[in-house]
XYZ file of C-alpha atoms in Angstrom:
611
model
C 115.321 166.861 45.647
C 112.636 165.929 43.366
C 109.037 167.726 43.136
C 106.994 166.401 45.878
C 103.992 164.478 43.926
C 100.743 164.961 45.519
C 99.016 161.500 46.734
C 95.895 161.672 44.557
C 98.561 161.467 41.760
C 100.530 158.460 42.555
C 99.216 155.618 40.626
C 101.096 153.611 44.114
C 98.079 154.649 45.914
C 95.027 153.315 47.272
C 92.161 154.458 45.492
C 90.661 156.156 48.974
C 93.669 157.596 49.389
C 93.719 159.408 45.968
C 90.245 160.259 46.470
C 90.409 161.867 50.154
C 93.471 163.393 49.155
C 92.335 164.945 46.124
C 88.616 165.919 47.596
C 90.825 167.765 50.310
C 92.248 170.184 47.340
C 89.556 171.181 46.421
C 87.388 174.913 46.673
C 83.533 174.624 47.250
C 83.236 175.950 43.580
C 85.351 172.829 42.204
C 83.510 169.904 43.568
C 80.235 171.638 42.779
C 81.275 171.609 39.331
C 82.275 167.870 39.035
C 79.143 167.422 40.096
C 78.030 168.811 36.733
C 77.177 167.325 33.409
C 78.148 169.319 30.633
C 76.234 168.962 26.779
C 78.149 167.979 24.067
C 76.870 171.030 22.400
C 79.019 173.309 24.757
C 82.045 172.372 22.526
C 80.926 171.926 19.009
C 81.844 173.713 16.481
C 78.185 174.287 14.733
C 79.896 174.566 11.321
C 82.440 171.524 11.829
C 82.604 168.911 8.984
C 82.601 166.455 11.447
C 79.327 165.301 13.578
C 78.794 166.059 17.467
C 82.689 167.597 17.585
C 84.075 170.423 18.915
C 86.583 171.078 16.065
C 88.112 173.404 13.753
C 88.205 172.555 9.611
C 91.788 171.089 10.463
C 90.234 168.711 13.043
C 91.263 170.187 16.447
C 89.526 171.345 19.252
C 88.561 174.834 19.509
C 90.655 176.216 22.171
C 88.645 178.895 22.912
C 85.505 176.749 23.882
C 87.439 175.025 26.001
C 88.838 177.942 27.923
C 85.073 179.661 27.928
C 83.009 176.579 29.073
C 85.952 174.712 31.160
C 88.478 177.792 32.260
C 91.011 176.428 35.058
C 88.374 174.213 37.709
C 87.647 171.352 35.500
C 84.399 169.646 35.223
C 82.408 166.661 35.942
C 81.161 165.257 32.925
C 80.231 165.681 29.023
C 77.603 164.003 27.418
C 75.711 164.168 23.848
C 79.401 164.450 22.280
C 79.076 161.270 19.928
C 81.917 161.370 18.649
C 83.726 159.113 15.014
C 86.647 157.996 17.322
C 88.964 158.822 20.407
C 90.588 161.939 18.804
C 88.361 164.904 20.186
C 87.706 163.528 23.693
C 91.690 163.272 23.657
C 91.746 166.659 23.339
C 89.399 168.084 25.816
C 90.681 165.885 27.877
C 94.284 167.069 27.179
C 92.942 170.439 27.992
C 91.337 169.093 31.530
C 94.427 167.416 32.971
C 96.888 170.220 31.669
C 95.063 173.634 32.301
C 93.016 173.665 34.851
C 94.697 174.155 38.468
C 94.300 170.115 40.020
C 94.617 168.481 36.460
C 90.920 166.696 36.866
C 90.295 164.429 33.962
C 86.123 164.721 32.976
C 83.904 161.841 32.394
C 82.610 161.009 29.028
C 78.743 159.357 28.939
C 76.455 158.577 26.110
C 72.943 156.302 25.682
C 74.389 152.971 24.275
C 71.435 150.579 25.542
C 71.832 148.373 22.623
C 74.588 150.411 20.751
C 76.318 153.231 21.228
C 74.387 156.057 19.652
C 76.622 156.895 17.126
C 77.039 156.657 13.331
C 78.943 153.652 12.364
C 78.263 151.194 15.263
C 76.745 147.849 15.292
C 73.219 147.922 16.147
C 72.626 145.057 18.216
C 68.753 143.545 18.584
C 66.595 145.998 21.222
C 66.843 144.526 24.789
C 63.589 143.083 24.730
C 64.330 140.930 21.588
C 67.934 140.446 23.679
C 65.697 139.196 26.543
C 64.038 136.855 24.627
C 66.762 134.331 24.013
C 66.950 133.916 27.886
C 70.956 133.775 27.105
C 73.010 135.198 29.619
C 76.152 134.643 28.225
C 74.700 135.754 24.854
C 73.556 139.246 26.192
C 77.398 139.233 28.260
C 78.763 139.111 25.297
C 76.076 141.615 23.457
C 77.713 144.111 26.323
C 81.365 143.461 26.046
C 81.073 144.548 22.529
C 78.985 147.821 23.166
C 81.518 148.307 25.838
C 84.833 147.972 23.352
C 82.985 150.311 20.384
C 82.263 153.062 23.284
C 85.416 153.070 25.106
C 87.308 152.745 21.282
C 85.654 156.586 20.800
C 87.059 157.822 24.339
C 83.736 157.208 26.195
C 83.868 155.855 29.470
C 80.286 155.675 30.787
C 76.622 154.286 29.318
C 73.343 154.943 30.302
C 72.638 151.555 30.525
C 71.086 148.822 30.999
C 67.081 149.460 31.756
C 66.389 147.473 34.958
C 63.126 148.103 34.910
C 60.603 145.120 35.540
C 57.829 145.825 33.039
C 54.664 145.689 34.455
C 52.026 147.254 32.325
C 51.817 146.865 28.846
C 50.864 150.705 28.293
C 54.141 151.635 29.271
C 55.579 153.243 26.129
C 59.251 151.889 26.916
C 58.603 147.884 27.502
C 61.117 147.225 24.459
C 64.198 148.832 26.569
C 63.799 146.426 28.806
C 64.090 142.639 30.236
C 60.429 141.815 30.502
C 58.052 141.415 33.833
C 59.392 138.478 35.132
C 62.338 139.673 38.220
C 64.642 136.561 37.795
C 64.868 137.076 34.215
C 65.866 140.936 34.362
C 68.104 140.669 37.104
C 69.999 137.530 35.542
C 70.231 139.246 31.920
C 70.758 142.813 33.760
C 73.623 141.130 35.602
C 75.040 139.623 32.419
C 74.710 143.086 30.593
C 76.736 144.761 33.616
C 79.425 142.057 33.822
C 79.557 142.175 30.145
C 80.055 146.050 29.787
C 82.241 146.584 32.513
C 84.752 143.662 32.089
C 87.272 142.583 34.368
C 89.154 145.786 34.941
C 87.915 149.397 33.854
C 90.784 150.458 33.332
C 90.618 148.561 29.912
C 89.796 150.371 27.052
C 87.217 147.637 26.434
C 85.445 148.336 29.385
C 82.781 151.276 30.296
C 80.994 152.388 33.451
C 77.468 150.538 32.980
C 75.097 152.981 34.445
C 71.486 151.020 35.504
C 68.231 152.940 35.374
C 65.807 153.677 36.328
C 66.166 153.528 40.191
C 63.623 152.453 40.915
C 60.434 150.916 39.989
C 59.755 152.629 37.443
C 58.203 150.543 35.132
C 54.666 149.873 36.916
C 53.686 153.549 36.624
C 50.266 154.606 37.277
C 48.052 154.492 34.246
C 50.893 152.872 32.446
C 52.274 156.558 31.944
C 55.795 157.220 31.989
C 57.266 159.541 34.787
C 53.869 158.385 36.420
C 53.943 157.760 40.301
C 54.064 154.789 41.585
C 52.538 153.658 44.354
C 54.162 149.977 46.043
C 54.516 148.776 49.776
C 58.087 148.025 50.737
C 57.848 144.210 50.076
C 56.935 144.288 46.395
C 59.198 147.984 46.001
C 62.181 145.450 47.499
C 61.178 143.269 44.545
C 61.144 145.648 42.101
C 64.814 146.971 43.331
C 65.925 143.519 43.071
C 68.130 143.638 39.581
C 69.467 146.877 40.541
C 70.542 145.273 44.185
C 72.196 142.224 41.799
C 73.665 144.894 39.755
C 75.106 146.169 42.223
C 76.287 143.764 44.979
C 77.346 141.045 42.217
C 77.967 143.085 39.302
C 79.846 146.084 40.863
C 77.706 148.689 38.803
C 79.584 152.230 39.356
C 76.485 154.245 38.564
C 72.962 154.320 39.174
C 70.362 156.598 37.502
C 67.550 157.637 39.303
C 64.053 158.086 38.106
C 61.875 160.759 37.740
C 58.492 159.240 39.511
C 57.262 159.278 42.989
C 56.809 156.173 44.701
C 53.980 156.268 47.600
C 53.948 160.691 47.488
C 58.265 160.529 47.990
C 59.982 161.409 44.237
C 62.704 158.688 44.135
C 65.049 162.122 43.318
C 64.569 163.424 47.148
C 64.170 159.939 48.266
C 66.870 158.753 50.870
C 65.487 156.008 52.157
C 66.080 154.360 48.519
C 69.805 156.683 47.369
C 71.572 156.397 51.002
C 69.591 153.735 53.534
C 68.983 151.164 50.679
C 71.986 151.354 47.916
C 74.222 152.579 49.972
C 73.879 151.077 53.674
C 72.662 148.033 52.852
C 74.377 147.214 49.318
C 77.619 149.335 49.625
C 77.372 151.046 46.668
C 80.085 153.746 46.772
C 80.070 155.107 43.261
C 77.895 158.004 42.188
C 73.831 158.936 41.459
C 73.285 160.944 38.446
C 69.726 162.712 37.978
C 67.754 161.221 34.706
C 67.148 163.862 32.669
C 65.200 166.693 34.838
C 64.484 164.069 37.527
C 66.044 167.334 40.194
C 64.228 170.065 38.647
C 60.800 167.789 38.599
C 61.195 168.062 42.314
C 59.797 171.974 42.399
C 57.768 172.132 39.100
C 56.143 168.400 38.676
C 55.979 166.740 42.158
C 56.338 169.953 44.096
C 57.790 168.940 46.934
C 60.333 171.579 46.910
C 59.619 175.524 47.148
C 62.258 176.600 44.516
C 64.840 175.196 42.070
C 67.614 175.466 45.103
C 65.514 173.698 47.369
C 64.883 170.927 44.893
C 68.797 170.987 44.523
C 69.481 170.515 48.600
C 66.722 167.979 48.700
C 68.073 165.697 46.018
C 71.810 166.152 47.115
C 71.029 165.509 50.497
C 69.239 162.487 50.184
C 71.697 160.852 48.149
C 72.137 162.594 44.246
C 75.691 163.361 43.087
C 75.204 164.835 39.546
C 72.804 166.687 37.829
C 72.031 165.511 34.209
C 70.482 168.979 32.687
C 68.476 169.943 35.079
C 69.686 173.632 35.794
C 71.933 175.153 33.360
C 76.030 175.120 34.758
C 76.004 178.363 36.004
C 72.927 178.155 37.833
C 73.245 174.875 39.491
C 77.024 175.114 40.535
C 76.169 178.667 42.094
C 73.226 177.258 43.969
C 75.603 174.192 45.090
C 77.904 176.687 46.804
C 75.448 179.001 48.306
C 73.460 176.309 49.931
C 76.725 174.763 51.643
C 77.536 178.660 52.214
C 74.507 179.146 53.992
C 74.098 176.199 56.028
C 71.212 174.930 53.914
C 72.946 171.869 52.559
C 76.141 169.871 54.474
C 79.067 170.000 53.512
C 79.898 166.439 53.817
C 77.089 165.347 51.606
C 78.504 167.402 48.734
C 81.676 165.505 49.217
C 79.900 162.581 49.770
C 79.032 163.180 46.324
C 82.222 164.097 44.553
C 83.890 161.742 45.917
C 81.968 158.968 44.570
C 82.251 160.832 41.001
C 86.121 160.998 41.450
C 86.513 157.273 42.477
C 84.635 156.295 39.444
C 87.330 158.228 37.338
C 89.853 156.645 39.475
C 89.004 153.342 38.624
C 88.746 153.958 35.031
C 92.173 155.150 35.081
C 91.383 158.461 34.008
C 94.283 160.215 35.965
C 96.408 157.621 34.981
C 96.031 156.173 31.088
C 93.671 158.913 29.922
C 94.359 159.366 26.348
C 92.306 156.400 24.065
C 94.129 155.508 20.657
C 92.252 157.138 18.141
C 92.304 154.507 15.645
C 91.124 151.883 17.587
C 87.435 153.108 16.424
C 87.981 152.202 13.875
C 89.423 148.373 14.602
C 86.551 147.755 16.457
C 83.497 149.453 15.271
C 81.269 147.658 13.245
C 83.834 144.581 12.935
C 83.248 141.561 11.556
C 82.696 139.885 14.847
C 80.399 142.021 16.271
C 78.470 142.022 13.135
C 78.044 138.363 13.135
C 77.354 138.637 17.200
C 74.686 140.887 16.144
C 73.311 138.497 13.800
C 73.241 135.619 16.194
C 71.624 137.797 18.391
C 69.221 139.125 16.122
C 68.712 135.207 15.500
C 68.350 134.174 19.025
C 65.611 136.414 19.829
C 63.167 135.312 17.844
C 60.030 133.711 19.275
C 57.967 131.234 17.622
C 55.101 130.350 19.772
C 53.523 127.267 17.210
C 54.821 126.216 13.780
C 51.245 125.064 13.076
C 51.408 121.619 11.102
C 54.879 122.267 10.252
C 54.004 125.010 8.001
C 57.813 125.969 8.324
C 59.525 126.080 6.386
C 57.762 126.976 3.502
C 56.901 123.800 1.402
C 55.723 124.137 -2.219
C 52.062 123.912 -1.826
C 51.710 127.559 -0.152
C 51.120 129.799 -2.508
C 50.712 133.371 -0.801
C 51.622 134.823 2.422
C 49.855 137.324 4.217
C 52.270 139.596 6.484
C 49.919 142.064 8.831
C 50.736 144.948 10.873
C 52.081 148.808 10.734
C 55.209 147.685 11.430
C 55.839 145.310 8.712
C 56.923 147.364 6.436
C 59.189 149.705 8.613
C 62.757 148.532 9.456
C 62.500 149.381 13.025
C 65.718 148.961 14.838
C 64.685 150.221 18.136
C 64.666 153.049 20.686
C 68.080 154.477 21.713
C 69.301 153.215 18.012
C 72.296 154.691 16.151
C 71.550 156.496 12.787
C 72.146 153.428 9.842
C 75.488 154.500 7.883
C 76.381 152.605 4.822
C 73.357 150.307 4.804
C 68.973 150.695 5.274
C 67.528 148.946 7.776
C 65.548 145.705 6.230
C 61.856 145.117 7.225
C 60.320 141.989 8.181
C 58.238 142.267 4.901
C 60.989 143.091 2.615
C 62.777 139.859 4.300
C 60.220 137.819 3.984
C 59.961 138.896 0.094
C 63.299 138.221 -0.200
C 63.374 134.796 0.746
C 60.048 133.377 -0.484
C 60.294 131.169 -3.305
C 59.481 132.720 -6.837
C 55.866 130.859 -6.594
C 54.953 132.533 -3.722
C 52.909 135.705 -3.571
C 53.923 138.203 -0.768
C 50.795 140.096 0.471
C 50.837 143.390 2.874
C 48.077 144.741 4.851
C 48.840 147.236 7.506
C 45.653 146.708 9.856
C 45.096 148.865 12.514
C 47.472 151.867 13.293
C 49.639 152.131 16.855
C 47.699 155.444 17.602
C 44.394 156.411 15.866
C 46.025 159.557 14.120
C 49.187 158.226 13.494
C 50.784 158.138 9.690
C 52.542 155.601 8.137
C 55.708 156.651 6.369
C 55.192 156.875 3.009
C 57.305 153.366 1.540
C 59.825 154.121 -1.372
C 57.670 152.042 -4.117
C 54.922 154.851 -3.783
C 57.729 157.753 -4.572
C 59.798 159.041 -7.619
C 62.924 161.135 -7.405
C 62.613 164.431 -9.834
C 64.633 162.453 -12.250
C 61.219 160.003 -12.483
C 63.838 157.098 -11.181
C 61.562 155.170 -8.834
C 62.858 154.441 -4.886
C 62.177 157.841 -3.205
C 63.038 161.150 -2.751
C 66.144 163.242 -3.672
C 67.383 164.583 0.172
C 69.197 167.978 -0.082
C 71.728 168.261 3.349
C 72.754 171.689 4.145
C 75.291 172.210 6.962
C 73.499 175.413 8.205
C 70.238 176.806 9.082
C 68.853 178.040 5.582
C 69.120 176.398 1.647
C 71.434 179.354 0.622
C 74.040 178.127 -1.882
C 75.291 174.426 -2.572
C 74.163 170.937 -0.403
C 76.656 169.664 1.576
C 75.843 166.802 -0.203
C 72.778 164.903 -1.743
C 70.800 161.406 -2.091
C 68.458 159.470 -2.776
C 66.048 158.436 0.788
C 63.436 155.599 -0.177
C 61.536 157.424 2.124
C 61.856 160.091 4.945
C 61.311 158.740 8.300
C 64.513 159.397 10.642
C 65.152 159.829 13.748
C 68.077 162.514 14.831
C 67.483 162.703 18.485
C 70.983 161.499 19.186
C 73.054 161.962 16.010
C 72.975 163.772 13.112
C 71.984 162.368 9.012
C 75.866 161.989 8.321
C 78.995 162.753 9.293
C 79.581 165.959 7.142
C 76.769 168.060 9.159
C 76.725 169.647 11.953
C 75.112 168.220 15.206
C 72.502 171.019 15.380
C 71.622 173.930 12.821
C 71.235 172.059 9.805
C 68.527 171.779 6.922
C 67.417 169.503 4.658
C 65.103 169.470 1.442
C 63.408 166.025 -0.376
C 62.135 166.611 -3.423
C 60.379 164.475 -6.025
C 56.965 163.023 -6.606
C 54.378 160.961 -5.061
C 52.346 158.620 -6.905
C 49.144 156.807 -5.335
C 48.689 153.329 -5.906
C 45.019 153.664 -5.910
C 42.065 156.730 -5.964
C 41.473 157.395 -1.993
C 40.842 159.921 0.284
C 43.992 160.336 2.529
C 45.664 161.676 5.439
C 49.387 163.233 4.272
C 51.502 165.048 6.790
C 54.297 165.060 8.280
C 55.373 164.070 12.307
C 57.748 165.771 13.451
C 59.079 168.408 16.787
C 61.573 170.358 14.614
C 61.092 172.923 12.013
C 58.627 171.721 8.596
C 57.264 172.814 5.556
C 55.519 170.822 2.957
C 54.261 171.362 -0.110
C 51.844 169.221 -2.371
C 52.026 170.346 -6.009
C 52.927 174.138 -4.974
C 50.345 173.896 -2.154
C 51.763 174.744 1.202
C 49.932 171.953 3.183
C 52.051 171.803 6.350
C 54.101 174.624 8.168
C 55.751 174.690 11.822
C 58.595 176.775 10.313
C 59.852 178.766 13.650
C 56.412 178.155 15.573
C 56.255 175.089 18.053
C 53.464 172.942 16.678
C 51.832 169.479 17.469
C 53.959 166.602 16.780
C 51.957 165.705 14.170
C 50.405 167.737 11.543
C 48.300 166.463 8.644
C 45.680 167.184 5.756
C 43.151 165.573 3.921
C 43.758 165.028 0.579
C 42.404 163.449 -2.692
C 44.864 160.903 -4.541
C 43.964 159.477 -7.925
C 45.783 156.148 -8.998
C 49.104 156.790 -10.655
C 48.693 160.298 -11.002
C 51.713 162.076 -9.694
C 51.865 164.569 -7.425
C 54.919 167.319 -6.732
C 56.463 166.566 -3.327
C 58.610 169.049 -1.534
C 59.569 168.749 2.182
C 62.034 171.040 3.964
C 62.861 170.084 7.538
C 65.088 172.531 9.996
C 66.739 171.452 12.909
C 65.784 173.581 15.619
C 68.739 174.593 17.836
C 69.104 172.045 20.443
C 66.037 170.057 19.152
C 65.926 167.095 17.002
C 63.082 164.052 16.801
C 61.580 162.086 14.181
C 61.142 163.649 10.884
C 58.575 161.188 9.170
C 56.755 162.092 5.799
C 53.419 159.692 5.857
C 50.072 159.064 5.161
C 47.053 157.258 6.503
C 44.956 155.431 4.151
């Protein structure tokens, strides 16, 4: 007689079945830790050659984070992992479904709003540029190609799209989203959703799109983000009306909830909106995950809960199925068992919430097709195709309000061209935006110089700053590398915390003004714990009196001509930090600026000025 094969592992089964059959294995301690999300960070090696990668030199995962972090009860998820292609979620996921006692597979999630965060992916237009063409089977087909470059690197869920209807123009995050105007975000929402998660998620085209964030949160008080809100029913049923189309047509899986209050009730202890509204009345039966903190907000921002367990029951019992690093793993799956334990939190509503976790995996075909071939990464990333879809969609969202007297294109009597603002000069490429590898973002005014006839002189004025103390980065025509070669700065990397013996490698950076929130400079360093130093000069295009500084939440030094002007080495320090200084035209000045990530940090590093 053969070996009887439980139900929740025949493929021949009903997805419920699987699920109740498998939820009915389980100890307390198991399902509280699928309802876990795990940081990348937990399995990287910090000295791997390869980016966000828990790996050895040869490549392989390090078996003995793998035992220490996952042991034999499997997890929920892993996020922050970024990885180059399939290979190393292969292998923890080899790990999940062969050594721990029910063979669980784990969830893989990163931010891929426009682009999956991760070097060497296209970087398609920012959603509010996407929003602008008013094309839904543009932005469909925008989010089958995120999906294919995601799932290609073994990730099966995105923490996207923004459903937000943008309300205020304070609000700091208008460009992740749709726009104000409900028809328009729920129709292009939709779109995104259909596009991402294909017709069958079991393809390893398709991801998990994950909406956010549920719900109303984009007509915060004061324009402030986290900021209550405070709606009546009617207009809050407006708001939640892409997220309803999300999920009722588009079959979302996930749902992230938000961090605000909405009339005094945090949306994360809310279950009128996770249980009576998206569950009862639009059937969704996949699973809530916190935003980031949204649970632990509960007891030290809204205080509506006495202590970070409470604050755990609360949001579990109304309706939340995953934390999303709220409480670290220990903490929060000990406090999910001792609440069921002592009566404090049901039982059913924990399974409630693993078993919307599990049916997600289920319908990926985690349990079933888990393994993701490792060079199809590289197939699909940054194709031809999706390069040219980018383009079009770059393209498409332009907005041209008049062409005054036909002034386009440019016809041979127009002799200059003024191009105003602080951001003309930046390439920008949006929030949520994988690190550039292999090319530099172009700016509108470097375009625009670029294309004007020969005749025509290209002017620059920066006008008014976005903040009053803000700097500008520093452009690369104002810098020399030590060599005098004009362009920028000569960047030292160092895969490790100090500049003790050789750079990992070096370059030249027309300028230093990054962004390594979600990835790292390049492949060869580390995800955390690494250093970098630009050196080279600075020379002033005319005599003023200046701002120079540096913004930045990590670790900084700079000098200016052996003067130590800015230090936040190992202290935590404004975000920005700058000095007045005298420049004289043409006269250069000695420029060195060493930057540290801190452990678990990373933000913008920008060298600037204000003139």
């Amino acid at each position: 007689m053969g070996q009887h094969v439980p139900a929740y592992k025949d493929a021949g089964q009903p997805v419920e079945a699987r699920v109740a059959d498998l939820v009915s294995r389980m100890t307390l301690m198991e399902k509280a830790r699928q309802m876990d999300m795990y940081p990348g960070a937990s399995f990287v090696d910090r000295m791997s050659e390869v980016s966000r990668t828990a790996v050895a030199p040869d490549g392989r995962v390090v078996p003995e984070k793998l035992s220490l972090v996952i042991g034999d009860e499997a997890i929920g998820c892993i996020h922050d992992l970024y990885p180059p292609d399939a290979s190393i979620p292969n292998e923890i996921q080899r790990y999940c479904l062969e050594e721990t006692r029910l063979g669980i597979p784990v969830l893989f999630s990163e931010e891929a709003l426009h682009g999956i965060c991760a070097p060497g992916s296209t970087i398609f237009p920012q959603i509010i540029g996407l929003a602008s063409s008013w094309d839904e089977d543009l932005v469909r087909r925008v989010g089958r190609a995120i999906a294919s470059e995601t799932r290609s690197r073994g990730i099966h869920l995105v923490f996207a799209p923004m459903l937000d209807v943008c309300r205020d123009p304070r609000w700091g995050r208008i460009e992740e989203g749709y726009g104000e105007d409900i028809e328009l975000v729920s129709r292009l929402g939709l779109a995104m959703v259909e596009g991402m998660q294909g017709a069958d998620l079991r393809d390893h085209a398709s991801v998990i799109a994950e909406p956010k964030h549920f719900g109303a949160h984009g007509v915060p008080q004061g324009g402030r983000n986290t900021h209550a809100v405070s709606l009546g029913e009617r207009e809050m049923r407006s708001m939640l009306e892409p997220f309803r189309r999300a999920v009722v047509e588009g079959g979302a899986q996930s749902i992230m909830c938000a961090y605000h209050s909405n009339d005094g009730v945090p949306c994360a202890a809310d279950p009128w909106l996770l249980t009576e509204v998206l569950r009862g009345e639009w059937g969704f039966d996949g699973f809530v995950c916190s935003d980031l903190g949204a649970i632990r907000r509960l007891h030290t921002t809204h205080r509506t809960a006495s202590s970070p367990e409470d604050a755990i029951a609360q949001a579990v019992a109304a309706g939340m199925d995953m934390q999303f690093f709220d409480y670290d793993q220990e903490f929060f799956q000990r406090a999910v068992v001792d609440l069921v334990e002592s009566g404090r939190l049901a039982l059913e509503a924990v399974d409630r919430a693993v078993a919307g976790i599990l049916r997600v995996k289920f319908r990926l075909g985690l349990f079933d097709r888990p393994y993701v071939d490792p060079a199809l990464a590289g197939r699909v990333n940054r194709s031809d195709a999706h390069r040219e879809l980018s383009l079009e969609a770059a393209r498409r969202s332009i907005c041209l309000l008049k062409n005054a007297d036909a002034l386009l294109p440019i016809r041979g009597e127009v002799r200059s061209i003024a191009v105003i603002g602080p951001n003309a000069h930046v390439g920008r490429t949006g929030d949520y935006s994988a690190v550039p590898h292999g090319f530099a973002p172009v700016s509108v005014l470097d375009g625009i110089r670029s294309l004007a006839p020969a005749h025509v002189t290209v002017e620059h004025c920066r006008g008014t700053g976005i903040v009053d103390d803000e700097l500008e980065p520093v452009a690369g025509e104002f810098l020399l590398d030590p060599r005098l070669e004009a362009g920028g700065l000569l960047g030292e990397y160092y895969a490790s915390e100090s500049f003790d013996g050789e750079p990992r490698f070096s370059r030249v950076d027309p300028g230093v003004d990054f962004n390594w929130v979600l990835t790292t400079p390049d492949p060869r360093l580390p995800s955390d714990r690494f250093c970098v130093r630009w050196r080279g000069w600075l020379v002033p295009p005319e005599r003023e009196r200046a701002l120079l500084g540096v913004s930045c939440l990590d670790d900084v030094r700079l000098w200016l001509d052996d003067e130590l002007i800015v230090d936040t080495w190992g202290v935590t320090g404004p975000l920005l930090t700058s000095r007045p200084v005298t420049l004289e035209a043409g006269v250069r000045r000695a420029i060195r600026l060493e930057y540290r990530k801190r452990p678990g940090g990373g933000s913008v590093v920008r060298f600037g000025w204000q003139r």
